Short mmCIF file of N, CA, C and O in Angstrom, two decimals:
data_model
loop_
_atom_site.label_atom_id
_atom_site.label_comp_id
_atom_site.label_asym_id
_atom_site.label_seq_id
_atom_site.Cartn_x
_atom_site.Cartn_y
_atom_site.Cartn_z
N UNK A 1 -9.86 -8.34 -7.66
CA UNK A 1 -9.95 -7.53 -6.47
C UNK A 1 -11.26 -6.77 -6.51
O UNK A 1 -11.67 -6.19 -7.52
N UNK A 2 -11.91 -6.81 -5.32
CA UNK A 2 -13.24 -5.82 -5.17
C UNK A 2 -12.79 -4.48 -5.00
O UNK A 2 -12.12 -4.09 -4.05
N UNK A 3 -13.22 -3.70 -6.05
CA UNK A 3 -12.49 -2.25 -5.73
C UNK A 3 -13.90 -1.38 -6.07
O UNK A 3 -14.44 -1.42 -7.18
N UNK A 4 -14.36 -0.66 -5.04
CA UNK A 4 -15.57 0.09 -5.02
C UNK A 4 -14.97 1.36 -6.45
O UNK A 4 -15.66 1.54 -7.46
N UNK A 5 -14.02 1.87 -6.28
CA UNK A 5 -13.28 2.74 -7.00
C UNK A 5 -11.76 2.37 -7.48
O UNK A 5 -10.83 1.97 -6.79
N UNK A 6 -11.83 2.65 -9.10
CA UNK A 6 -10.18 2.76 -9.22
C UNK A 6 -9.12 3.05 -8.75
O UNK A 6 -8.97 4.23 -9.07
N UNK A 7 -8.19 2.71 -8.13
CA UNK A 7 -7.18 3.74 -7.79
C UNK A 7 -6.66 4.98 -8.06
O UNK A 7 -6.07 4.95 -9.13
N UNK A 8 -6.65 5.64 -7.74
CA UNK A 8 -5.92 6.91 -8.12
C UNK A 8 -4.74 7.20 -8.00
O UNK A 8 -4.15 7.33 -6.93
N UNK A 9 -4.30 7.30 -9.03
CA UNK A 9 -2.48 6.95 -9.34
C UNK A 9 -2.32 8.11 -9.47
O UNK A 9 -3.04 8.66 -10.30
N UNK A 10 -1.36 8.94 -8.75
CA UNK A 10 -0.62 10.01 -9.66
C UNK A 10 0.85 10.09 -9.35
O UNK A 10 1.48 9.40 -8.55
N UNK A 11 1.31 11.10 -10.15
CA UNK A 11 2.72 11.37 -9.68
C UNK A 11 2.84 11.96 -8.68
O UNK A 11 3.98 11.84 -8.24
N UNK A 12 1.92 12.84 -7.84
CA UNK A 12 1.80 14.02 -7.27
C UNK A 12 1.94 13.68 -5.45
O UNK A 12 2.11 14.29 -4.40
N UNK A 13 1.71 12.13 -5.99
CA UNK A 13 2.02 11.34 -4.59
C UNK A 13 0.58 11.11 -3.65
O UNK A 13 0.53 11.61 -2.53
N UNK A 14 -0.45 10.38 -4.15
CA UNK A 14 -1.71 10.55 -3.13
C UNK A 14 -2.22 9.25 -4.32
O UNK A 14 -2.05 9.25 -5.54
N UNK A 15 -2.81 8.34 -3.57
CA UNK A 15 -3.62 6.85 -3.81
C UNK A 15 -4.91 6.84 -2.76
O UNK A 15 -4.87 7.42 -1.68
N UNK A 16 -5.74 6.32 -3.10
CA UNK A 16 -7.09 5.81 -2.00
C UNK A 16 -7.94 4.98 -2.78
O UNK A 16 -8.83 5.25 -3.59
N UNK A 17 -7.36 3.72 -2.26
CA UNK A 17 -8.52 2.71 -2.72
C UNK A 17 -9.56 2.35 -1.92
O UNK A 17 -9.24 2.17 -0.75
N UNK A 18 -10.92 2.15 -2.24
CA UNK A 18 -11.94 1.36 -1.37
C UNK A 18 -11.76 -0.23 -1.73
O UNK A 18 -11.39 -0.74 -2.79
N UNK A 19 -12.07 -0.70 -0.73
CA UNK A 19 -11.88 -2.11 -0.96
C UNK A 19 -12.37 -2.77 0.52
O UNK A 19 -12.85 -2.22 1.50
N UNK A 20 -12.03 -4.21 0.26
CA UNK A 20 -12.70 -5.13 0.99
C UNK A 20 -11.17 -5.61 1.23
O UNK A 20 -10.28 -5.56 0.38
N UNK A 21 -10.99 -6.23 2.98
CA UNK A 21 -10.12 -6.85 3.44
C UNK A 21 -10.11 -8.36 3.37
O UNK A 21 -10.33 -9.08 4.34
N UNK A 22 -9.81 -8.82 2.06
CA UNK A 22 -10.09 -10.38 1.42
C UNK A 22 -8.64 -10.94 1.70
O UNK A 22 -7.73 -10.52 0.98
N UNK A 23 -8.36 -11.87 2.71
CA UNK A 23 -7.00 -12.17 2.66
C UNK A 23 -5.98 -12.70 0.83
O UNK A 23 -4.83 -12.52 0.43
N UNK A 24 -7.81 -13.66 -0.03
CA UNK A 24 -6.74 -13.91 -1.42
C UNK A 24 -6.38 -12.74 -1.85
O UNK A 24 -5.25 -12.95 -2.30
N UNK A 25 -6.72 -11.18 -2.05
CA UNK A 25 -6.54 -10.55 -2.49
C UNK A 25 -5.57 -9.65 -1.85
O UNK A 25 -5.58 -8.58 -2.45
N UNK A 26 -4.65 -9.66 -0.76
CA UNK A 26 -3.56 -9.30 -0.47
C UNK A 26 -2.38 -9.11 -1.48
O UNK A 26 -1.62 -8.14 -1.50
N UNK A 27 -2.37 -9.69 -1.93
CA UNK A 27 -0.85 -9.97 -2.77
C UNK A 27 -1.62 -9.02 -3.95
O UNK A 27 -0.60 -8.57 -4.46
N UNK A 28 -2.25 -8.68 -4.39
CA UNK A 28 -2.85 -7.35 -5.81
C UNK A 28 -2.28 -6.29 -4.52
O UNK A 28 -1.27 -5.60 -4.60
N UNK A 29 -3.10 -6.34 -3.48
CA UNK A 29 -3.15 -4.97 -2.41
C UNK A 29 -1.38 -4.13 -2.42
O UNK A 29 -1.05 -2.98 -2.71
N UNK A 30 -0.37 -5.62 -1.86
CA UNK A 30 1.00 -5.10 -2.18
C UNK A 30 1.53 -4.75 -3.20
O UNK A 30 2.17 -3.71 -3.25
N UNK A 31 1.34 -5.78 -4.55
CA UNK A 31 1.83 -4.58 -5.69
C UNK A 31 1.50 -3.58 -6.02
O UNK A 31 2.35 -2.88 -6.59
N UNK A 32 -0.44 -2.83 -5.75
CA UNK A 32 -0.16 -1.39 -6.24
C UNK A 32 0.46 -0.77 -4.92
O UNK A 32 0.79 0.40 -5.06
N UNK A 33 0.67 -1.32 -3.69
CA UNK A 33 1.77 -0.10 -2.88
C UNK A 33 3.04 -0.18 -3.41
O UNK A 33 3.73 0.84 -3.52
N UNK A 34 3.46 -1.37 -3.77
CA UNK A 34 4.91 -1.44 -4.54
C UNK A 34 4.60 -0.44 -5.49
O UNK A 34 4.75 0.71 -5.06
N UNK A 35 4.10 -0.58 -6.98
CA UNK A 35 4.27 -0.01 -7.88
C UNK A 35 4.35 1.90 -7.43
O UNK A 35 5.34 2.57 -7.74
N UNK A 36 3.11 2.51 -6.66
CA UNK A 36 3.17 3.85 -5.94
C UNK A 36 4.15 3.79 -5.58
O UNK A 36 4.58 4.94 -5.74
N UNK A 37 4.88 3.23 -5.18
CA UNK A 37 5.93 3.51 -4.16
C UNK A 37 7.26 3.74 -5.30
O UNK A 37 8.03 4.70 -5.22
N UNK A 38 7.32 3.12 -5.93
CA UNK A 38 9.00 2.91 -7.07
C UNK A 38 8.23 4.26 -8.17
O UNK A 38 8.89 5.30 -8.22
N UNK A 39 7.51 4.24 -8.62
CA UNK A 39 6.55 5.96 -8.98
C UNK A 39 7.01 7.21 -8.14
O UNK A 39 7.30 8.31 -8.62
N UNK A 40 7.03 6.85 -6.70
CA UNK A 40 7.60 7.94 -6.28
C UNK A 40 8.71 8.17 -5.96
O UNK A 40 9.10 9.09 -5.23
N UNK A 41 9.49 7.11 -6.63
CA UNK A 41 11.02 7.24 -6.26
C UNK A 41 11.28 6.81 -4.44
O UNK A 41 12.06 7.50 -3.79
N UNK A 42 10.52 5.58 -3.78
CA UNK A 42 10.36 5.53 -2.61
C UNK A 42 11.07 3.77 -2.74
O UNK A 42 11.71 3.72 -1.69
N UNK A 43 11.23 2.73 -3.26
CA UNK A 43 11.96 1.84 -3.50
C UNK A 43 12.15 1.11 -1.94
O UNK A 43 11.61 0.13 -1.43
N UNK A 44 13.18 2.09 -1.42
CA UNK A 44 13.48 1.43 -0.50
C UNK A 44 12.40 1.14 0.83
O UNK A 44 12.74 0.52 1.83
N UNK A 45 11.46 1.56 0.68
CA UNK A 45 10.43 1.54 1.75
C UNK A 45 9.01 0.50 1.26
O UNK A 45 8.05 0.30 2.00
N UNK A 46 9.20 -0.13 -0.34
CA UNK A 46 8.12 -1.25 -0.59
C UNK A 46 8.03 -2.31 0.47
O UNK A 46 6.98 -2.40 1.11
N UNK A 47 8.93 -3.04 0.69
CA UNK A 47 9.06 -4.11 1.75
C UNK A 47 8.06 -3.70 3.37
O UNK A 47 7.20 -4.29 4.03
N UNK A 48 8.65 -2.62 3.44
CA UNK A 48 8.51 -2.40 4.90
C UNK A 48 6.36 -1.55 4.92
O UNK A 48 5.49 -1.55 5.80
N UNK A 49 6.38 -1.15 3.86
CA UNK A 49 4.90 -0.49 3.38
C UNK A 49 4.05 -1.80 3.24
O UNK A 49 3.03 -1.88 3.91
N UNK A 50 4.38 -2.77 2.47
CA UNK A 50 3.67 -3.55 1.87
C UNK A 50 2.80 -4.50 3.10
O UNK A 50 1.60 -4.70 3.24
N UNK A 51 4.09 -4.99 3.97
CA UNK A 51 4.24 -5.44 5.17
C UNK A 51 3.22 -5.31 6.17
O UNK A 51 2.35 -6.06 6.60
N UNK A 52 3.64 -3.87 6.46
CA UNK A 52 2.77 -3.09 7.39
C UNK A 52 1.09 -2.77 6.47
O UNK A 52 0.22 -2.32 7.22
N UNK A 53 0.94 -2.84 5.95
CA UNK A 53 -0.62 -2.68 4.73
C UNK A 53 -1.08 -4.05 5.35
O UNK A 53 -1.85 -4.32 6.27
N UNK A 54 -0.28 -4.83 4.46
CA UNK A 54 -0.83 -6.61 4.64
C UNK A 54 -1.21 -6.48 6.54
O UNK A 54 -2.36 -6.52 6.98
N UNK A 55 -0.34 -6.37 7.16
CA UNK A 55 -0.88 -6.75 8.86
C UNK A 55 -2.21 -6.07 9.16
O UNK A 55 -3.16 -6.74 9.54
N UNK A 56 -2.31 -4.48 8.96
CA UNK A 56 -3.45 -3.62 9.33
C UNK A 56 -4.71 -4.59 8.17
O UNK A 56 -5.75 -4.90 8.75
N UNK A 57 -4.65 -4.92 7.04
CA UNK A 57 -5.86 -5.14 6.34
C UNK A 57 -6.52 -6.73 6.87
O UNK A 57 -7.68 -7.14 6.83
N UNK A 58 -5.29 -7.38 7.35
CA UNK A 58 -5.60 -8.58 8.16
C UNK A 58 -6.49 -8.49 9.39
O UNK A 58 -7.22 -9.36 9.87
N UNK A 59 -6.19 -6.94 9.90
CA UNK A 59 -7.02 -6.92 11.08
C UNK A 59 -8.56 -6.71 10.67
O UNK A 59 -9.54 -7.41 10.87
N UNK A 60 -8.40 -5.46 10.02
CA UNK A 60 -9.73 -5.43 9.20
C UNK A 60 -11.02 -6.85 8.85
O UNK A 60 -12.18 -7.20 9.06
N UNK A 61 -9.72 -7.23 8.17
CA UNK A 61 -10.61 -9.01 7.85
C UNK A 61 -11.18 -9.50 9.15
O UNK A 61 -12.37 -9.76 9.36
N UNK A 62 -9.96 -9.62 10.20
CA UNK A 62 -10.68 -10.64 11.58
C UNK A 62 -11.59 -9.87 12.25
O UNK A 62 -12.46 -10.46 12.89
N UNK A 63 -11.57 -8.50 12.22
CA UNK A 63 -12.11 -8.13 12.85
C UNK A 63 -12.66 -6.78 12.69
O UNK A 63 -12.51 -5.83 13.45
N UNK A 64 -13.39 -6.85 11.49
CA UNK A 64 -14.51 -5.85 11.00
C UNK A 64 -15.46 -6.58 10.20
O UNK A 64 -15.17 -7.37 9.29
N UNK A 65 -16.96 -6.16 10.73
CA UNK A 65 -18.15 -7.09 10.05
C UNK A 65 -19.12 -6.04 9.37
O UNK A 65 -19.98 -5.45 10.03
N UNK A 66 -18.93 -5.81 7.81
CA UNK A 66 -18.18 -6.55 6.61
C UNK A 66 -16.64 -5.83 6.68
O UNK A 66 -16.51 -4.80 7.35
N UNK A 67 -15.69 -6.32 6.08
CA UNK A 67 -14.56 -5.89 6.15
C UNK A 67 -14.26 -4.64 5.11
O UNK A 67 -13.20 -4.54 4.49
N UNK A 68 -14.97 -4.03 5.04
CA UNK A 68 -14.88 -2.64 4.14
C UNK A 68 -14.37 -1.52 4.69
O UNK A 68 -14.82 -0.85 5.62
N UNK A 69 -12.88 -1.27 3.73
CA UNK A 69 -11.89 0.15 4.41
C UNK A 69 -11.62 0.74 3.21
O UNK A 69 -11.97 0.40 2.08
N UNK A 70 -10.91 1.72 3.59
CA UNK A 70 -10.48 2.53 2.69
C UNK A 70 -8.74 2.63 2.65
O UNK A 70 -8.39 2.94 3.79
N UNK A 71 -7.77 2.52 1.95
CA UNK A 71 -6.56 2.17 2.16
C UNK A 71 -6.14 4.10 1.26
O UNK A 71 -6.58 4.50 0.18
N UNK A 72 -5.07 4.96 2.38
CA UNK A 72 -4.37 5.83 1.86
C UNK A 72 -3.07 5.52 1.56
O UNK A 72 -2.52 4.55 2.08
N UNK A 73 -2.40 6.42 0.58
CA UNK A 73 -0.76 6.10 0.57
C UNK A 73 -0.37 7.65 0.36
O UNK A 73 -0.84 8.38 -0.52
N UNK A 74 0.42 7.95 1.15
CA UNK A 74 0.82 9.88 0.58
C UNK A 74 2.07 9.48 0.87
O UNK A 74 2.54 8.86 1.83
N UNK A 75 2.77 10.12 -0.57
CA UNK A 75 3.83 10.92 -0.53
C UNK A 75 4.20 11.66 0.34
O UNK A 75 3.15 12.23 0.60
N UNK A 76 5.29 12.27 1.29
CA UNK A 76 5.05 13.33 1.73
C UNK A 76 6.65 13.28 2.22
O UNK A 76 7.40 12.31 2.18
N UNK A 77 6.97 14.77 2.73
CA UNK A 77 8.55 14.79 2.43
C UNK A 77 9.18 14.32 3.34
O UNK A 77 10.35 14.04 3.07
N UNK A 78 8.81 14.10 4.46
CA UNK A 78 9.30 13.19 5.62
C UNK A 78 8.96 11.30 5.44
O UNK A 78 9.15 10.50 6.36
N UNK A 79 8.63 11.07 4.57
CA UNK A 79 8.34 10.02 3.97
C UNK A 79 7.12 9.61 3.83
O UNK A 79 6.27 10.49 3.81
N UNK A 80 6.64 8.12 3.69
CA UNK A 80 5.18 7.68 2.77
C UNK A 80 4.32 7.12 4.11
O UNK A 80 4.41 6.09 4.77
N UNK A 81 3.69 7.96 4.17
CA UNK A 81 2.42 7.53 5.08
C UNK A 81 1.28 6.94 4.39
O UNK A 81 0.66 7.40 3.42
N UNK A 82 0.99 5.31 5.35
CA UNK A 82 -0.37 4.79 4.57
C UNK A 82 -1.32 4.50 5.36
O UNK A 82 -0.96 4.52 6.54
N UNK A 83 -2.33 4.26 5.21
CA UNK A 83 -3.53 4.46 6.42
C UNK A 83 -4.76 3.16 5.83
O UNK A 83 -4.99 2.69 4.72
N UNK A 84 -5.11 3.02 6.63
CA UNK A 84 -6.70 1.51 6.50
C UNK A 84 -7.38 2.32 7.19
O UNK A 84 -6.91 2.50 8.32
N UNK A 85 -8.55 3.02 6.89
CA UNK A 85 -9.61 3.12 7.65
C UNK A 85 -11.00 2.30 7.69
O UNK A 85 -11.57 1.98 6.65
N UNK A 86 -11.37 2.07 8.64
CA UNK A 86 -12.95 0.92 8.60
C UNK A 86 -14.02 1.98 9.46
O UNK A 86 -13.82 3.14 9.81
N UNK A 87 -15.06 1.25 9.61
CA UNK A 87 -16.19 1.67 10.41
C UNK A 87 -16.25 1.13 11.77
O UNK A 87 -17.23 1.48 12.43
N UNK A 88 -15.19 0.17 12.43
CA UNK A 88 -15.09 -0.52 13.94
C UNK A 88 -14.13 0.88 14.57
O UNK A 88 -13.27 1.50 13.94
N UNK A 89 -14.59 1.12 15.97
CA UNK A 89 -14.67 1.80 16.74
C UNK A 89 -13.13 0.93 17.52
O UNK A 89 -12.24 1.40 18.23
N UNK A 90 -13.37 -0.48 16.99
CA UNK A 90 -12.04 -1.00 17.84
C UNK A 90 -10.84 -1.06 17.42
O UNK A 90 -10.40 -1.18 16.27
N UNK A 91 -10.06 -0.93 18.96
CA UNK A 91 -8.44 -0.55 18.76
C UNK A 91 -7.77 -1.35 18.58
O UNK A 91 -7.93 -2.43 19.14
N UNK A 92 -6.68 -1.10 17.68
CA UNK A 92 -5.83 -2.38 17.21
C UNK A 92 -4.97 -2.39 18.88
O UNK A 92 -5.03 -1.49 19.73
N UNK A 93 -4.24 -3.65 18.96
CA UNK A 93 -3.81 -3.97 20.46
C UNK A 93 -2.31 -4.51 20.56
O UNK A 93 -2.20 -5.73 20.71
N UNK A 94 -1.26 -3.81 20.49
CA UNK A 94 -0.16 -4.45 20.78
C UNK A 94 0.33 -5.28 21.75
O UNK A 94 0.67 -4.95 22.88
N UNK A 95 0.33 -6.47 21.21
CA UNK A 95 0.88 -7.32 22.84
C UNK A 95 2.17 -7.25 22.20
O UNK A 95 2.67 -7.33 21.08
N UNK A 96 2.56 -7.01 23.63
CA UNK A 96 4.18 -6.55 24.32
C UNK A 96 5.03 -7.91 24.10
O UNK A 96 6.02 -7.96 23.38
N UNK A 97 4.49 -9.01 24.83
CA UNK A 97 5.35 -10.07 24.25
C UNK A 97 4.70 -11.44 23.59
O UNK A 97 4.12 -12.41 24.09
N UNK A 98 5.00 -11.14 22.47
CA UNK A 98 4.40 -12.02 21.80
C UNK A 98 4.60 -13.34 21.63
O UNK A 98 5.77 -13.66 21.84
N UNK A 99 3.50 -14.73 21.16
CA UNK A 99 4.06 -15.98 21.39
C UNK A 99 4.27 -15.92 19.97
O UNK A 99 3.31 -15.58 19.29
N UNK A 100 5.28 -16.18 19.46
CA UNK A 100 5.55 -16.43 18.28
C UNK A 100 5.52 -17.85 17.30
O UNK A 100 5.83 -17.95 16.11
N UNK A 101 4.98 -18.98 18.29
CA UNK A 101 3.76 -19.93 18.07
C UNK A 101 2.74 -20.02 17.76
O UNK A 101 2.29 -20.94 17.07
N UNK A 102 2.06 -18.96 18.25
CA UNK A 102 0.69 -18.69 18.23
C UNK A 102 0.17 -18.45 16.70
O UNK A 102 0.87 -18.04 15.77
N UNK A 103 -1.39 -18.84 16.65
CA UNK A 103 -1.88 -18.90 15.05
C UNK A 103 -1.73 -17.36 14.79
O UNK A 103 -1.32 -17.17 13.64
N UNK A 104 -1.95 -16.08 15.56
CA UNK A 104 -1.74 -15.03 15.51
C UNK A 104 -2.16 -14.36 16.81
O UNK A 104 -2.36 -14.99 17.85
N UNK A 105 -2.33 -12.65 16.65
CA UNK A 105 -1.43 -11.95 18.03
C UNK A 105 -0.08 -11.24 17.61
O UNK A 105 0.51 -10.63 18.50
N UNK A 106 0.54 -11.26 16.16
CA UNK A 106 1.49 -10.21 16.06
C UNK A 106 1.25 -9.64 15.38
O UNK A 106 2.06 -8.73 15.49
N UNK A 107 0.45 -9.35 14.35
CA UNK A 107 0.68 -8.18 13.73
C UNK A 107 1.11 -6.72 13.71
O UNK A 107 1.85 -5.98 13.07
N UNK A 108 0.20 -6.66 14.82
CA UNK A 108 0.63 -4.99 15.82
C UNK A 108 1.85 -4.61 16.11
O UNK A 108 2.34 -3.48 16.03
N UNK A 109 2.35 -5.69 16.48
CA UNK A 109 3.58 -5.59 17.33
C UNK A 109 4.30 -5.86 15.98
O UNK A 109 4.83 -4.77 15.81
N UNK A 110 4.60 -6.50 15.08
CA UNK A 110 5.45 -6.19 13.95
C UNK A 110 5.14 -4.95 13.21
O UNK A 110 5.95 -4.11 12.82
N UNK A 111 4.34 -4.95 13.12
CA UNK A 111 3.94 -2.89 12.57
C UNK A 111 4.73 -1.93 13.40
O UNK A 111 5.63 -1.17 13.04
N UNK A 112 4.20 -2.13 14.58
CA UNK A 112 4.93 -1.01 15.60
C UNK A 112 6.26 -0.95 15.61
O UNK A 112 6.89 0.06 15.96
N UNK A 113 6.91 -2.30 15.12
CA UNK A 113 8.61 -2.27 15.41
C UNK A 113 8.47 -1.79 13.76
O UNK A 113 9.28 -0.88 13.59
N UNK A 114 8.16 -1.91 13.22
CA UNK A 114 8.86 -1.71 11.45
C UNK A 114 8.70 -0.48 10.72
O UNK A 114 9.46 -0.13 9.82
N UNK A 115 7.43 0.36 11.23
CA UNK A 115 7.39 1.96 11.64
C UNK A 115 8.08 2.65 12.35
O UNK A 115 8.55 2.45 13.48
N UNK A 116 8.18 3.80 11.40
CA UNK A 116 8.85 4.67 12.48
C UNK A 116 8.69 5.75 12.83
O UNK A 116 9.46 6.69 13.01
N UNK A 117 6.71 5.49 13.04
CA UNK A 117 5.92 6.01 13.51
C UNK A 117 4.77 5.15 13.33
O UNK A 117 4.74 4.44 12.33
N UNK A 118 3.58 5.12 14.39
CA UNK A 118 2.19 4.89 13.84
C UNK A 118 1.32 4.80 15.04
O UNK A 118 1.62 4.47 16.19
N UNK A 119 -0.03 5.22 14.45
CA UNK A 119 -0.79 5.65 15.64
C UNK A 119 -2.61 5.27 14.80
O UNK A 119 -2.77 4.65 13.75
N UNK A 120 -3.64 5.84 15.61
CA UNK A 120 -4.58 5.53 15.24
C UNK A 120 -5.82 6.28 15.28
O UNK A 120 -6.73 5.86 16.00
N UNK A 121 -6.02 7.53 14.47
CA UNK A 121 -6.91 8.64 14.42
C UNK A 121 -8.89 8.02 14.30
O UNK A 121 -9.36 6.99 13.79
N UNK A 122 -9.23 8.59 14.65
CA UNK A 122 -11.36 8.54 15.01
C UNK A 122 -11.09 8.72 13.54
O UNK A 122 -10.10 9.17 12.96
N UNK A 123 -12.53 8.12 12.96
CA UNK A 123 -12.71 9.48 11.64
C UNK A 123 -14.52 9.37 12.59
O UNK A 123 -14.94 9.12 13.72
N UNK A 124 -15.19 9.83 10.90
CA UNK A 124 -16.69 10.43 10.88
C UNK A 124 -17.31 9.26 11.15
O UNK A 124 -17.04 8.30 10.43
N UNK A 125 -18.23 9.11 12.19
CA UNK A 125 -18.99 7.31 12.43
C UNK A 125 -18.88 6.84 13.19
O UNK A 125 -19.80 6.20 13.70
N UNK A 126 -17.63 6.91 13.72
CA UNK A 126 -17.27 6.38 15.15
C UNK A 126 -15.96 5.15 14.33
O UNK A 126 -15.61 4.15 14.95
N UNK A 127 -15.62 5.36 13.48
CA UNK A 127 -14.79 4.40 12.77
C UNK A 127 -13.33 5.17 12.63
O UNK A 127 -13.20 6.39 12.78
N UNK A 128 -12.26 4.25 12.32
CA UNK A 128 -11.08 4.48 12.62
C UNK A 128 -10.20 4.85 11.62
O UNK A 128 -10.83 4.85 10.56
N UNK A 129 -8.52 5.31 11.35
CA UNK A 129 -8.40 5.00 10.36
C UNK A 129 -6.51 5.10 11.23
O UNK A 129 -5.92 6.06 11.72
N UNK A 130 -6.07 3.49 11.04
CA UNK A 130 -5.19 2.95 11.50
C UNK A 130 -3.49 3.47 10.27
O UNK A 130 -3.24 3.25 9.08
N UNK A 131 -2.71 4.21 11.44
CA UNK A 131 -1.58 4.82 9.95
C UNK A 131 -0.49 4.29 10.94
O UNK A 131 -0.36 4.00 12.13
N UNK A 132 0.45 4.34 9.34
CA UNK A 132 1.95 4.46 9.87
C UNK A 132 2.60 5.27 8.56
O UNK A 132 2.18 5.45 7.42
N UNK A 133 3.71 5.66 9.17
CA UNK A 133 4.70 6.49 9.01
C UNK A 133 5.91 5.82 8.75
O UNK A 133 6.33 5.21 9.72
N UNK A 134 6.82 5.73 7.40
CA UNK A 134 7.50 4.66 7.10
C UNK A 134 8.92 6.03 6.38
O UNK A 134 8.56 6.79 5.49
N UNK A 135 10.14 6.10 6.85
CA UNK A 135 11.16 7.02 6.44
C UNK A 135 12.02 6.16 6.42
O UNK A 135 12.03 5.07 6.98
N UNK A 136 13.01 6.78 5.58
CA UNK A 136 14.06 6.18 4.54
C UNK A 136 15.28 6.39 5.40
O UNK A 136 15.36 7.30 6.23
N UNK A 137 16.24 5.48 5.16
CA UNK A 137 17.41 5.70 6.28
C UNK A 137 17.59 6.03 7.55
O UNK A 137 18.60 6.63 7.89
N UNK A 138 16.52 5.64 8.55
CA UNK A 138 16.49 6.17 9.85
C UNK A 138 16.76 5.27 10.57
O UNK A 138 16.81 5.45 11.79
#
């Protein structure tokens, strides 16, 4: 995995990796959200985190030139918020009904249903940083 910086692991509940949106390198990307996640005693929300990571970093890939973001994961007591930020100004796009044929066109729309929350804050640059909001038993 291209990692500009180590991860930062703690117990305290806070991760930020730099990295590159490489589709082979997806599957490293989900186990350290798995591993953060069973660290924080969060288990039941790996599936649905990992998920939603993999779709947002996919977008990144198709559509950020170079694909360089920054991936958050927080702890936090209403549950684990994780975030992709890049330097594209562009908005991720939910289509409403999706062809589920199609080579792709869902990601969004499976994020949006599997959150239960998520939205998409400016940062510094004119670049973005794409979150969701993932709670336990709701």
């Amino acid at each position: 995995m291209t990692l500009e910086s180590p991860p930062i692991v703690t117990t305290s509940g806070f991760c930020r990796l730099q990295l590159r949106a490489e589709p082979a390198q997806f599957g490293d990307v989900r186990r350290i959200v798995g591993a953060h996640l069973r660290l924080w005693g969060r288990s039941g929300l790996v599936d649905a985190a990992a998920m939603c990571v993999t779709e947002i970093l996919a977008n990144v890939h198709r559509h950020v030139n170079p694909p360089e973001c920054e991936l958050v994961l927080e702890n936090m007591p209403e549950g684990v918020r994780a975030a992709v930020g890049d330097q594209s100004g562009e908005l991720p796009v939910v289509i409403e009904e999706v062809d589920w044929f199609a080579e792709s066109g869902r990601g969004m729309f499976i994020v949006a249903n599997t959150a239960n929350l998520w939205g998409v804050s400016p940062t510094a640059g004119g670049g973005k940083q794409v979150w969701v909001l993932l709670r336990e038993g709701v």
